[in-house]
Amino acid sequence: MTKLKFKRLMRKKWLYPALYLAVAALVLVGVFWYQQSSNDVADQLNEGNQAEDDVFVNEDGEEAVPVTGQDENLEMPVTSDLEAAIVTKYFDYEAADDEQESALVLYNNKYYQSKGIDVATSEGEAFDVTAALSGTVTEVKEDPLYGNVVELTHDNDVTTVYSSLGEVAIQSGDEVKQGDVLGQSGQNSFGQESGVHVHFEVRKDGEPVNPETFFGQAVSTIEAAEATSEEGSEGSEESEEAAEDESILEDEPTPEDEPTESDIEPAPEQDDAPEEDGEGTESDDAGEGEDTEEPSLEDESSSSTQS
């Protein structure tokens, strides 16, 4: 009975059109489902791209930029294709004696510790000085000792200073990108032995650090390394005091061509030029006073008469 019913069903004229319609409906449903899923994926991608372009706003309503976009690597203050070298190093208390000697600046017969590095070319020609980091120009001035000086502020309380500039191409308040030209290298009174150069300093919380230590590293690394350098500087200060005490007790003469610790002083601050050598010392003043107290010929003759 079942086979007869099935055969009778297959002889119905409406059976095959119904099967075609059912298969077509299933195909259309599958196509619509696939298109809807594709649209959902496209919307998710668009939302992700839009989130990257969105401007973040902090609690004060000010625009906030993601930190990862500002954590740049410190670069040399010159273009990458320029063949320049460091002619004066940063004075590091933990460095070797020859490196410390190359970090001394002779000015007015006195030695000063360099708080940065001097960069120059072998030909001694002027070159473009570029921004080592992106930042804001906070100061542009002409210093009687260091020449034209440009100061830039960056993230993490980091400041870069470019001095001994002959020409300046920016002004205070400008926003500069890493690699932008700040000016031309030049000469100054304090670093005459370096010739045409740029004096470059990196400061963390106002204290100078060694730029060579952080070249090629992110700005965020300056803070951690700077804390250790402070501890080293404290230890070096104690060793210096002990060395000074020993030198006082020994009183041994030193060669004239080598700088002694008493001859070395920290580099003067900007707008604070070292004193000239024209002033007399206490020993000179004392000598002059002794010369005035010597008896004259008239006094000697009168004293002999009285006797």
PDB file of C-alpha atoms in Angstrom:
ATOM      1  CA  MET A   1       0.000   0.000   0.000  1.00  0.00           C
ATOM      2  CA  THR A   2       2.855   2.367   0.724  1.00  0.00           C
ATOM      3  CA  LYS A   3       4.472   1.843  -2.689  1.00  0.00           C
ATOM      4  CA  LEU A   4       1.167   2.474  -4.443  1.00  0.00           C
ATOM      5  CA  LYS A   5       0.665   5.741  -2.587  1.00  0.00           C
ATOM      6  CA  PHE A   6       4.202   6.879  -3.460  1.00  0.00           C
ATOM      7  CA  LYS A   7       3.683   6.061  -7.145  1.00  0.00           C
ATOM      8  CA  ARG A   8       0.401   7.937  -7.160  1.00  0.00           C
ATOM      9  CA  LEU A   9       2.148  10.913  -5.517  1.00  0.00           C
ATOM     10  CA  MET A  10       4.886  10.944  -8.135  1.00  0.00           C
ATOM     11  CA  ARG A  11       2.260  11.059 -10.899  1.00  0.00           C
ATOM     12  CA  LYS A  12       0.851  14.320  -9.532  1.00  0.00           C
ATOM     13  CA  LYS A  13       1.542  17.278 -11.858  1.00  0.00           C
ATOM     14  CA  TRP A  14       2.183  19.772  -9.051  1.00  0.00           C
ATOM     15  CA  LEU A  15       4.912  17.654  -7.357  1.00  0.00           C
ATOM     16  CA  TYR A  16       7.913  18.649  -9.455  1.00  0.00           C
ATOM     17  CA  PRO A  17       7.113  22.386  -9.533  1.00  0.00           C
ATOM     18  CA  ALA A  18       6.762  22.249  -5.744  1.00  0.00           C
ATOM     19  CA  LEU A  19      10.155  20.577  -5.371  1.00  0.00           C
ATOM     20  CA  TYR A  20      11.781  23.195  -7.627  1.00  0.00           C
ATOM     21  CA  LEU A  21      10.245  26.008  -5.617  1.00  0.00           C
ATOM     22  CA  ALA A  22      11.461  24.491  -2.339  1.00  0.00           C
ATOM     23  CA  VAL A  23      15.025  24.076  -3.609  1.00  0.00           C
ATOM     24  CA  ALA A  24      15.010  27.637  -4.991  1.00  0.00           C
ATOM     25  CA  ALA A  25      13.816  28.966  -1.635  1.00  0.00           C
ATOM     26  CA  LEU A  26      16.616  27.163   0.178  1.00  0.00           C
ATOM     27  CA  VAL A  27      19.203  28.587  -2.242  1.00  0.00           C
ATOM     28  CA  LEU A  28      17.882  32.147  -1.794  1.00  0.00           C
ATOM     29  CA  VAL A  29      17.937  31.802   1.977  1.00  0.00           C
ATOM     30  CA  GLY A  30      21.592  30.647   1.837  1.00  0.00           C
ATOM     31  CA  VAL A  31      22.558  33.565  -0.417  1.00  0.00           C
ATOM     32  CA  PHE A  32      20.896  36.108   1.854  1.00  0.00           C
ATOM     33  CA  TRP A  33      22.549  34.599   4.943  1.00  0.00           C
ATOM     34  CA  TYR A  34      26.006  34.752   3.311  1.00  0.00           C
ATOM     35  CA  GLN A  35      25.552  38.395   2.277  1.00  0.00           C
ATOM     36  CA  GLN A  36      24.399  39.366   5.750  1.00  0.00           C
ATOM     37  CA  SER A  37      27.414  37.722   7.392  1.00  0.00           C
ATOM     38  CA  SER A  38      29.750  39.472   4.924  1.00  0.00           C
ATOM     39  CA  ASN A  39      28.177  42.838   5.726  1.00  0.00           C
ATOM     40  CA  ASP A  40      28.612  42.219   9.451  1.00  0.00           C
ATOM     41  CA  VAL A  41      32.327  41.518   8.983  1.00  0.00           C
ATOM     42  CA  ALA A  42      32.756  44.649   6.854  1.00  0.00           C
ATOM     43  CA  ASP A  43      31.002  46.749   9.506  1.00  0.00           C
ATOM     44  CA  GLN A  44      33.314  45.407  12.190  1.00  0.00           C
ATOM     45  CA  LEU A  45      36.373  46.279  10.116  1.00  0.00           C
ATOM     46  CA  ASN A  46      35.068  49.783   9.479  1.00  0.00           C
ATOM     47  CA  GLU A  47      34.387  50.286  13.170  1.00  0.00           C
ATOM     48  CA  GLY A  48      37.949  49.192  13.986  1.00  0.00           C
ATOM     49  CA  ASN A  49      39.458  51.611  11.468  1.00  0.00           C
ATOM     50  CA  GLN A  50      37.247  54.410  12.729  1.00  0.00           C
ATOM     51  CA  ALA A  51      38.353  53.718  16.297  1.00  0.00           C
ATOM     52  CA  GLU A  52      41.986  54.216  15.242  1.00  0.00           C
ATOM     53  CA  ASP A  53      41.138  57.585  13.673  1.00  0.00           C
ATOM     54  CA  ASP A  54      39.045  58.758  16.642  1.00  0.00           C
ATOM     55  CA  VAL A  55      40.402  61.595  18.752  1.00  0.00           C
ATOM     56  CA  PHE A  56      40.588  60.715  22.414  1.00  0.00           C
ATOM     57  CA  VAL A  57      39.500  63.357  24.909  1.00  0.00           C
ATOM     58  CA  ASN A  58      40.534  63.400  28.561  1.00  0.00           C
ATOM     59  CA  GLU A  59      38.524  64.528  31.565  1.00  0.00           C
ATOM     60  CA  ASP A  60      39.414  68.190  30.987  1.00  0.00           C
ATOM     61  CA  GLY A  61      38.092  68.076  27.433  1.00  0.00           C
ATOM     62  CA  GLU A  62      41.575  68.325  25.928  1.00  0.00           C
ATOM     63  CA  GLU A  63      42.732  66.187  23.051  1.00  0.00           C
ATOM     64  CA  ALA A  64      44.735  63.192  24.195  1.00  0.00           C
ATOM     65  CA  VAL A  65      47.100  61.322  21.910  1.00  0.00           C
ATOM     66  CA  PRO A  66      47.963  57.643  22.541  1.00  0.00           C
ATOM     67  CA  VAL A  67      51.291  57.259  24.347  1.00  0.00           C
ATOM     68  CA  THR A  68      52.605  54.694  21.861  1.00  0.00           C
ATOM     69  CA  GLY A  69      52.504  57.302  19.094  1.00  0.00           C
ATOM     70  CA  GLN A  70      54.780  59.671  21.039  1.00  0.00           C
ATOM     71  CA  ASP A  71      57.387  57.237  22.356  1.00  0.00           C
ATOM     72  CA  GLU A  72      60.025  58.094  19.744  1.00  0.00           C
ATOM     73  CA  ASN A  73      63.620  56.948  19.678  1.00  0.00           C
ATOM     74  CA  LEU A  74      66.240  59.598  20.380  1.00  0.00           C
ATOM     75  CA  GLU A  75      68.276  60.485  17.273  1.00  0.00           C
ATOM     76  CA  MET A  76      71.409  62.494  16.571  1.00  0.00           C
ATOM     77  CA  PRO A  77      70.683  66.210  15.986  1.00  0.00           C
ATOM     78  CA  VAL A  78      71.895  65.961  12.379  1.00  0.00           C
ATOM     79  CA  THR A  79      70.594  64.407   9.170  1.00  0.00           C
ATOM     80  CA  SER A  80      71.269  60.698   8.733  1.00  0.00           C
ATOM     81  CA  ASP A  81      73.306  61.203   5.554  1.00  0.00           C
ATOM     82  CA  LEU A  82      75.718  63.679   7.182  1.00  0.00           C
ATOM     83  CA  GLU A  83      79.156  62.360   8.124  1.00  0.00           C
ATOM     84  CA  ALA A  84      79.482  63.974  11.551  1.00  0.00           C
ATOM     85  CA  ALA A  85      81.317  62.891  14.680  1.00  0.00           C
ATOM     86  CA  ILE A  86      81.236  63.670  18.404  1.00  0.00           C
ATOM     87  CA  VAL A  87      84.267  65.849  19.147  1.00  0.00           C
ATOM     88  CA  THR A  88      83.442  66.539  22.808  1.00  0.00           C
ATOM     89  CA  LYS A  89      81.774  63.938  25.005  1.00  0.00           C
ATOM     90  CA  TYR A  90      79.488  64.210  28.009  1.00  0.00           C
ATOM     91  CA  PHE A  91      81.431  64.210  31.287  1.00  0.00           C
ATOM     92  CA  ASP A  92      80.587  60.959  33.061  1.00  0.00           C
ATOM     93  CA  TYR A  93      82.054  60.303  36.506  1.00  0.00           C
ATOM     94  CA  GLU A  94      81.974  56.547  35.863  1.00  0.00           C
ATOM     95  CA  ALA A  95      83.753  56.775  32.493  1.00  0.00           C
ATOM     96  CA  ALA A  96      87.396  55.933  31.860  1.00  0.00           C
ATOM     97  CA  ASP A  97      90.099  58.567  32.310  1.00  0.00           C
ATOM     98  CA  ASP A  98      90.593  59.099  28.570  1.00  0.00           C
ATOM     99  CA  GLU A  99      86.847  59.573  28.034  1.00  0.00           C
ATOM    100  CA  GLN A 100      86.670  62.041  30.910  1.00  0.00           C
ATOM    101  CA  GLU A 101      89.591  63.944  29.429  1.00  0.00           C
ATOM    102  CA  SER A 102      87.766  64.189  26.091  1.00  0.00           C
ATOM    103  CA  ALA A 103      84.754  65.599  27.964  1.00  0.00           C
ATOM    104  CA  LEU A 104      86.629  68.639  29.323  1.00  0.00           C
ATOM    105  CA  VAL A 105      86.305  72.100  27.787  1.00  0.00           C
ATOM    106  CA  LEU A 106      89.175  74.560  28.193  1.00  0.00           C
ATOM    107  CA  TYR A 107      88.011  78.145  28.620  1.00  0.00           C
ATOM    108  CA  ASN A 108      90.011  81.032  30.131  1.00  0.00           C
ATOM    109  CA  ASN A 109      92.739  78.620  31.314  1.00  0.00           C
ATOM    110  CA  LYS A 110      90.204  76.565  33.271  1.00  0.00           C
ATOM    111  CA  TYR A 111      88.693  73.160  32.557  1.00  0.00           C
ATOM    112  CA  TYR A 112      84.933  72.703  32.633  1.00  0.00           C
ATOM    113  CA  GLN A 113      82.864  69.511  32.554  1.00  0.00           C
ATOM    114  CA  SER A 114      80.748  69.186  29.434  1.00  0.00           C
ATOM    115  CA  LYS A 115      77.028  68.733  30.124  1.00  0.00           C
ATOM    116  CA  GLY A 116      76.360  67.524  26.585  1.00  0.00           C
ATOM    117  CA  ILE A 117      78.140  66.570  23.380  1.00  0.00           C
ATOM    118  CA  ASP A 118      79.674  68.631  20.575  1.00  0.00           C
ATOM    119  CA  VAL A 119      78.977  67.352  17.053  1.00  0.00           C
ATOM    120  CA  ALA A 120      81.016  68.570  14.074  1.00  0.00           C
ATOM    121  CA  THR A 121      82.150  67.464  10.612  1.00  0.00           C
ATOM    122  CA  SER A 122      85.710  66.666   9.600  1.00  0.00           C
ATOM    123  CA  GLU A 123      85.663  69.470   7.025  1.00  0.00           C
ATOM    124  CA  GLY A 124      84.609  72.046   9.622  1.00  0.00           C
ATOM    125  CA  GLU A 125      81.729  73.318   7.466  1.00  0.00           C
ATOM    126  CA  ALA A 126      78.303  74.427   8.656  1.00  0.00           C
ATOM    127  CA  PHE A 127      75.486  71.855   8.520  1.00  0.00           C
ATOM    128  CA  ASP A 128      71.773  71.590   9.282  1.00  0.00           C
ATOM    129  CA  VAL A 129      70.849  70.932  12.913  1.00  0.00           C
ATOM    130  CA  THR A 130      67.694  68.809  13.220  1.00  0.00           C
ATOM    131  CA  ALA A 131      65.301  68.000  16.055  1.00  0.00           C
ATOM    132  CA  ALA A 132      66.300  64.811  17.860  1.00  0.00           C
ATOM    133  CA  LEU A 133      62.691  64.364  19.039  1.00  0.00           C
ATOM    134  CA  SER A 134      59.297  65.808  18.191  1.00  0.00           C
ATOM    135  CA  GLY A 135      58.284  68.535  20.597  1.00  0.00           C
ATOM    136  CA  THR A 136      57.488  72.172  21.294  1.00  0.00           C
ATOM    137  CA  VAL A 137      59.961  75.036  20.988  1.00  0.00           C
ATOM    138  CA  THR A 138      59.901  76.635  24.432  1.00  0.00           C
ATOM    139  CA  GLU A 139      62.870  79.011  24.118  1.00  0.00           C
ATOM    140  CA  VAL A 140      64.961  80.662  21.407  1.00  0.00           C
ATOM    141  CA  LYS A 141      67.619  83.112  22.580  1.00  0.00           C
ATOM    142  CA  GLU A 142      71.102  84.443  21.930  1.00  0.00           C
ATOM    143  CA  ASP A 143      73.548  83.660  24.725  1.00  0.00           C
ATOM    144  CA  PRO A 144      76.851  85.596  25.003  1.00  0.00           C
ATOM    145  CA  LEU A 145      78.724  82.405  25.888  1.00  0.00           C
ATOM    146  CA  TYR A 146      76.932  79.611  23.995  1.00  0.00           C
ATOM    147  CA  GLY A 147      75.674  81.517  20.928  1.00  0.00           C
ATOM    148  CA  ASN A 148      72.123  80.977  19.653  1.00  0.00           C
ATOM    149  CA  VAL A 149      70.281  78.480  21.846  1.00  0.00           C
ATOM    150  CA  VAL A 150      67.083  76.521  21.084  1.00  0.00           C
ATOM    151  CA  GLU A 151      65.212  74.542  23.731  1.00  0.00           C
ATOM    152  CA  LEU A 152      62.573  71.880  22.996  1.00  0.00           C
ATOM    153  CA  THR A 153      60.293  70.130  25.494  1.00  0.00           C
ATOM    154  CA  HIS A 154      59.033  66.571  25.006  1.00  0.00           C
ATOM    155  CA  ASP A 155      57.067  63.868  26.811  1.00  0.00           C
ATOM    156  CA  ASN A 156      58.158  62.357  30.140  1.00  0.00           C
ATOM    157  CA  ASP A 157      59.665  65.695  31.296  1.00  0.00           C
ATOM    158  CA  VAL A 158      62.491  65.411  28.757  1.00  0.00           C
ATOM    159  CA  THR A 159      64.147  68.535  27.327  1.00  0.00           C
ATOM    160  CA  THR A 160      66.660  68.854  24.494  1.00  0.00           C
ATOM    161  CA  VAL A 161      68.911  71.899  24.089  1.00  0.00           C
ATOM    162  CA  TYR A 162      70.752  72.905  20.913  1.00  0.00           C
ATOM    163  CA  SER A 163      73.367  75.655  21.254  1.00  0.00           C
ATOM    164  CA  SER A 164      76.207  77.142  19.203  1.00  0.00           C
ATOM    165  CA  LEU A 165      73.787  77.758  16.332  1.00  0.00           C
ATOM    166  CA  GLY A 166      74.752  80.269  13.676  1.00  0.00           C
ATOM    167  CA  GLU A 167      71.263  80.666  12.215  1.00  0.00           C
ATOM    168  CA  VAL A 168      67.870  79.710  13.674  1.00  0.00           C
ATOM    169  CA  ALA A 169      64.989  78.592  11.427  1.00  0.00           C
ATOM    170  CA  ILE A 170      62.232  78.360  14.066  1.00  0.00           C
ATOM    171  CA  GLN A 171      60.735  80.497  16.804  1.00  0.00           C
ATOM    172  CA  SER A 172      59.339  79.994  20.276  1.00  0.00           C
ATOM    173  CA  GLY A 173      55.972  78.243  20.352  1.00  0.00           C
ATOM    174  CA  ASP A 174      56.481  76.224  17.145  1.00  0.00           C
ATOM    175  CA  GLU A 175      55.609  72.541  17.023  1.00  0.00           C
ATOM    176  CA  VAL A 176      58.387  70.582  15.320  1.00  0.00           C
ATOM    177  CA  LYS A 177      58.629  66.978  14.183  1.00  0.00           C
ATOM    178  CA  GLN A 178      61.617  64.706  14.584  1.00  0.00           C
ATOM    179  CA  GLY A 179      64.102  65.514  11.824  1.00  0.00           C
ATOM    180  CA  ASP A 180      62.869  69.083  11.187  1.00  0.00           C
ATOM    181  CA  VAL A 181      65.649  71.626  10.629  1.00  0.00           C
ATOM    182  CA  LEU A 182      66.112  73.953  13.607  1.00  0.00           C
ATOM    183  CA  GLY A 183      69.005  75.988  12.195  1.00  0.00           C
ATOM    184  CA  GLN A 184      72.639  75.919  11.125  1.00  0.00           C
ATOM    185  CA  SER A 185      75.653  74.946  13.182  1.00  0.00           C
ATOM    186  CA  GLY A 186      78.058  77.720  14.180  1.00  0.00           C
ATOM    187  CA  GLN A 187      80.695  78.793  16.685  1.00  0.00           C
ATOM    188  CA  ASN A 188      80.558  80.134  20.223  1.00  0.00           C
ATOM    189  CA  SER A 189      82.906  81.525  22.839  1.00  0.00           C
ATOM    190  CA  PHE A 190      82.777  78.586  25.237  1.00  0.00           C
ATOM    191  CA  GLY A 191      83.554  75.782  22.754  1.00  0.00           C
ATOM    192  CA  GLN A 192      86.083  77.496  20.505  1.00  0.00           C
ATOM    193  CA  GLU A 193      88.239  74.365  20.188  1.00  0.00           C
ATOM    194  CA  SER A 194      85.318  72.474  18.597  1.00  0.00           C
ATOM    195  CA  GLY A 195      85.117  74.963  15.727  1.00  0.00           C
ATOM    196  CA  VAL A 196      81.851  74.945  13.771  1.00  0.00           C
ATOM    197  CA  HIS A 197      79.638  72.570  15.742  1.00  0.00           C
ATOM    198  CA  VAL A 198      76.377  72.088  17.594  1.00  0.00           C
ATOM    199  CA  HIS A 199      76.328  71.546  21.346  1.00  0.00           C
ATOM    200  CA  PHE A 200      73.536  69.072  22.154  1.00  0.00           C
ATOM    201  CA  GLU A 201      72.143  68.369  25.625  1.00  0.00           C
ATOM    202  CA  VAL A 202      69.437  66.015  26.905  1.00  0.00           C
ATOM    203  CA  ARG A 203      67.851  66.817  30.257  1.00  0.00           C
ATOM    204  CA  LYS A 204      65.487  64.771  32.410  1.00  0.00           C
ATOM    205  CA  ASP A 205      63.587  66.767  35.046  1.00  0.00           C
ATOM    206  CA  GLY A 206      66.061  69.587  34.443  1.00  0.00           C
ATOM    207  CA  GLU A 207      69.152  67.442  35.070  1.00  0.00           C
ATOM    208  CA  PRO A 208      71.551  66.662  32.181  1.00  0.00           C
ATOM    209  CA  VAL A 209      72.045  63.046  31.120  1.00  0.00           C
ATOM    210  CA  ASN A 210      74.450  61.421  28.672  1.00  0.00           C
ATOM    211  CA  PRO A 211      72.897  61.632  25.170  1.00  0.00           C
ATOM    212  CA  GLU A 212      75.103  58.837  23.818  1.00  0.00           C
ATOM    213  CA  THR A 213      73.522  56.410  26.298  1.00  0.00           C
ATOM    214  CA  PHE A 214      70.025  56.928  24.860  1.00  0.00           C
ATOM    215  CA  PHE A 215      70.605  57.305  21.115  1.00  0.00           C
ATOM    216  CA  GLY A 216      68.311  54.815  19.360  1.00  0.00           C
ATOM    217  CA  GLN A 217      66.240  54.259  22.516  1.00  0.00           C
ATOM    218  CA  ALA A 218      62.722  55.374  23.372  1.00  0.00           C
ATOM    219  CA  VAL A 219      62.059  58.492  25.422  1.00  0.00           C
ATOM    220  CA  SER A 220      60.426  56.417  28.148  1.00  0.00           C
ATOM    221  CA  THR A 221      63.747  54.686  28.876  1.00  0.00           C
ATOM    222  CA  ILE A 222      65.453  57.923  29.894  1.00  0.00           C
ATOM    223  CA  GLU A 223      63.657  58.094  33.235  1.00  0.00           C
ATOM    224  CA  ALA A 224      64.676  54.622  34.471  1.00  0.00           C
ATOM    225  CA  ALA A 225      68.304  54.961  33.382  1.00  0.00           C
ATOM    226  CA  GLU A 226      68.530  58.486  34.768  1.00  0.00           C
ATOM    227  CA  ALA A 227      67.672  57.256  38.270  1.00  0.00           C
ATOM    228  CA  THR A 228      70.640  54.888  38.246  1.00  0.00           C
ATOM    229  CA  SER A 229      72.928  57.598  36.927  1.00  0.00           C
ATOM    230  CA  GLU A 230      71.988  59.786  39.888  1.00  0.00           C
ATOM    231  CA  GLU A 231      73.128  57.067  42.271  1.00  0.00           C
ATOM    232  CA  GLY A 232      76.392  56.785  40.382  1.00  0.00           C
ATOM    233  CA  SER A 233      76.934  60.511  40.508  1.00  0.00           C
ATOM    234  CA  GLU A 234      76.429  60.525  44.286  1.00  0.00           C
ATOM    235  CA  GLY A 235      79.067  57.848  44.674  1.00  0.00           C
ATOM    236  CA  SER A 236      81.430  59.710  42.375  1.00  0.00           C
ATOM    237  CA  GLU A 237      80.994  62.885  44.407  1.00  0.00           C
ATOM    238  CA  GLU A 238      82.053  61.009  47.540  1.00  0.00           C
ATOM    239  CA  SER A 239      85.099  59.587  45.768  1.00  0.00           C
ATOM    240  CA  GLU A 240      85.981  63.073  44.535  1.00  0.00           C
ATOM    241  CA  GLU A 241      85.843  64.461  48.067  1.00  0.00           C
ATOM    242  CA  ALA A 242      88.103  61.672  49.293  1.00  0.00           C
ATOM    243  CA  ALA A 243      90.528  62.296  46.442  1.00  0.00           C
ATOM    244  CA  GLU A 244      90.606  65.993  47.261  1.00  0.00           C
ATOM    245  CA  ASP A 245      91.421  65.214  50.894  1.00  0.00           C
ATOM    246  CA  GLU A 246      94.281  62.938  49.845  1.00  0.00           C
ATOM    247  CA  SER A 247      95.669  65.563  47.472  1.00  0.00           C
ATOM    248  CA  ILE A 248      95.676  68.126  50.271  1.00  0.00           C
ATOM    249  CA  LEU A 249      97.617  65.810  52.562  1.00  0.00           C
ATOM    250  CA  GLU A 250     100.163  64.713  49.977  1.00  0.00           C
ATOM    251  CA  ASP A 251     100.871  68.130  48.387  1.00  0.00           C
ATOM    252  CA  GLU A 252     102.554  66.483  45.419  1.00  0.00           C
ATOM    253  CA  PRO A 253     103.123  68.619  42.303  1.00  0.00           C
ATOM    254  CA  THR A 254     101.233  67.664  39.143  1.00  0.00           C
ATOM    255  CA  PRO A 255     102.337  68.130  35.504  1.00  0.00           C
ATOM    256  CA  GLU A 256     101.284  71.436  33.977  1.00  0.00           C
ATOM    257  CA  ASP A 257      99.923  69.824  30.812  1.00  0.00           C
ATOM    258  CA  GLU A 258      97.405  67.624  32.709  1.00  0.00           C
ATOM    259  CA  PRO A 259      94.291  69.149  34.345  1.00  0.00           C
ATOM    260  CA  THR A 260      93.959  68.579  38.069  1.00  0.00           C
ATOM    261  CA  GLU A 261      90.693  68.212  39.987  1.00  0.00           C
ATOM    262  CA  SER A 262      91.040  71.753  41.308  1.00  0.00           C
ATOM    263  CA  ASP A 263      91.199  73.024  37.720  1.00  0.00           C
ATOM    264  CA  ILE A 264      87.985  71.213  36.671  1.00  0.00           C
ATOM    265  CA  GLU A 265      84.698  72.948  37.289  1.00  0.00           C
ATOM    266  CA  PRO A 266      81.116  72.234  36.177  1.00  0.00           C
ATOM    267  CA  ALA A 267      80.126  73.901  32.936  1.00  0.00           C
ATOM    268  CA  PRO A 268      78.597  77.340  33.549  1.00  0.00           C
ATOM    269  CA  GLU A 269      74.892  77.782  33.139  1.00  0.00           C
ATOM    270  CA  GLN A 270      73.515  79.836  30.283  1.00  0.00           C
ATOM    271  CA  ASP A 271      73.716  83.596  30.853  1.00  0.00           C
ATOM    272  CA  ASP A 272      76.370  82.859  33.512  1.00  0.00           C
ATOM    273  CA  ALA A 273      79.746  83.376  31.847  1.00  0.00           C
ATOM    274  CA  PRO A 274      82.915  82.336  33.696  1.00  0.00           C
ATOM    275  CA  GLU A 275      84.921  85.090  35.304  1.00  0.00           C
ATOM    276  CA  GLU A 276      87.842  86.525  33.360  1.00  0.00           C
ATOM    277  CA  ASP A 277      91.410  85.920  34.500  1.00  0.00           C
ATOM    278  CA  GLY A 278      92.148  89.637  34.916  1.00  0.00           C
ATOM    279  CA  GLU A 279      91.226  89.653  38.604  1.00  0.00           C
ATOM    280  CA  GLY A 280      94.052  89.398  41.132  1.00  0.00           C
ATOM    281  CA  THR A 281      94.296  86.610  43.659  1.00  0.00           C
ATOM    282  CA  GLU A 282      94.647  86.868  47.411  1.00  0.00           C
ATOM    283  CA  SER A 283      98.327  86.016  47.229  1.00  0.00           C
ATOM    284  CA  ASP A 284      98.901  88.864  44.751  1.00  0.00           C
ATOM    285  CA  ASP A 285      97.048  91.295  46.999  1.00  0.00           C
ATOM    286  CA  ALA A 286      99.091  90.148  49.958  1.00  0.00           C
ATOM    287  CA  GLY A 287     102.304  90.599  47.984  1.00  0.00           C
ATOM    288  CA  GLU A 288     101.341  94.112  47.035  1.00  0.00           C
ATOM    289  CA  GLY A 289     100.636  94.922  50.661  1.00  0.00           C
ATOM    290  CA  GLU A 290     104.006  93.616  51.759  1.00  0.00           C
ATOM    291  CA  ASP A 291     105.768  95.756  49.138  1.00  0.00           C
ATOM    292  CA  THR A 292     104.144  98.914  50.483  1.00  0.00           C
ATOM    293  CA  GLU A 293     105.345  98.184  54.027  1.00  0.00           C
ATOM    294  CA  GLU A 294     109.059  98.026  53.116  1.00  0.00           C
ATOM    295  CA  PRO A 295     111.080 100.946  54.667  1.00  0.00           C
ATOM    296  CA  SER A 296     112.385 103.646  52.354  1.00  0.00           C
ATOM    297  CA  LEU A 297     115.974 105.025  52.153  1.00  0.00           C
ATOM    298  CA  GLU A 298     115.032 108.171  54.126  1.00  0.00           C
ATOM    299  CA  ASP A 299     113.742 106.042  57.003  1.00  0.00           C
ATOM    300  CA  GLU A 300     116.979 104.055  57.088  1.00  0.00           C
ATOM    301  CA  SER A 301     119.159 107.208  57.162  1.00  0.00           C
ATOM    302  CA  SER A 302     117.132 108.786  59.930  1.00  0.00           C
ATOM    303  CA  SER A 303     117.346 105.681  62.041  1.00  0.00           C
ATOM    304  CA  SER A 304     121.153 105.530  61.656  1.00  0.00           C
ATOM    305  CA  THR A 305     121.483 109.219  62.692  1.00  0.00           C
ATOM    306  CA  GLN A 306     119.486 108.624  65.820  1.00  0.00           C
ATOM    307  CA  SER A 307     121.697 105.729  66.780  1.00  0.00           C
TER     308      SER A 307
END
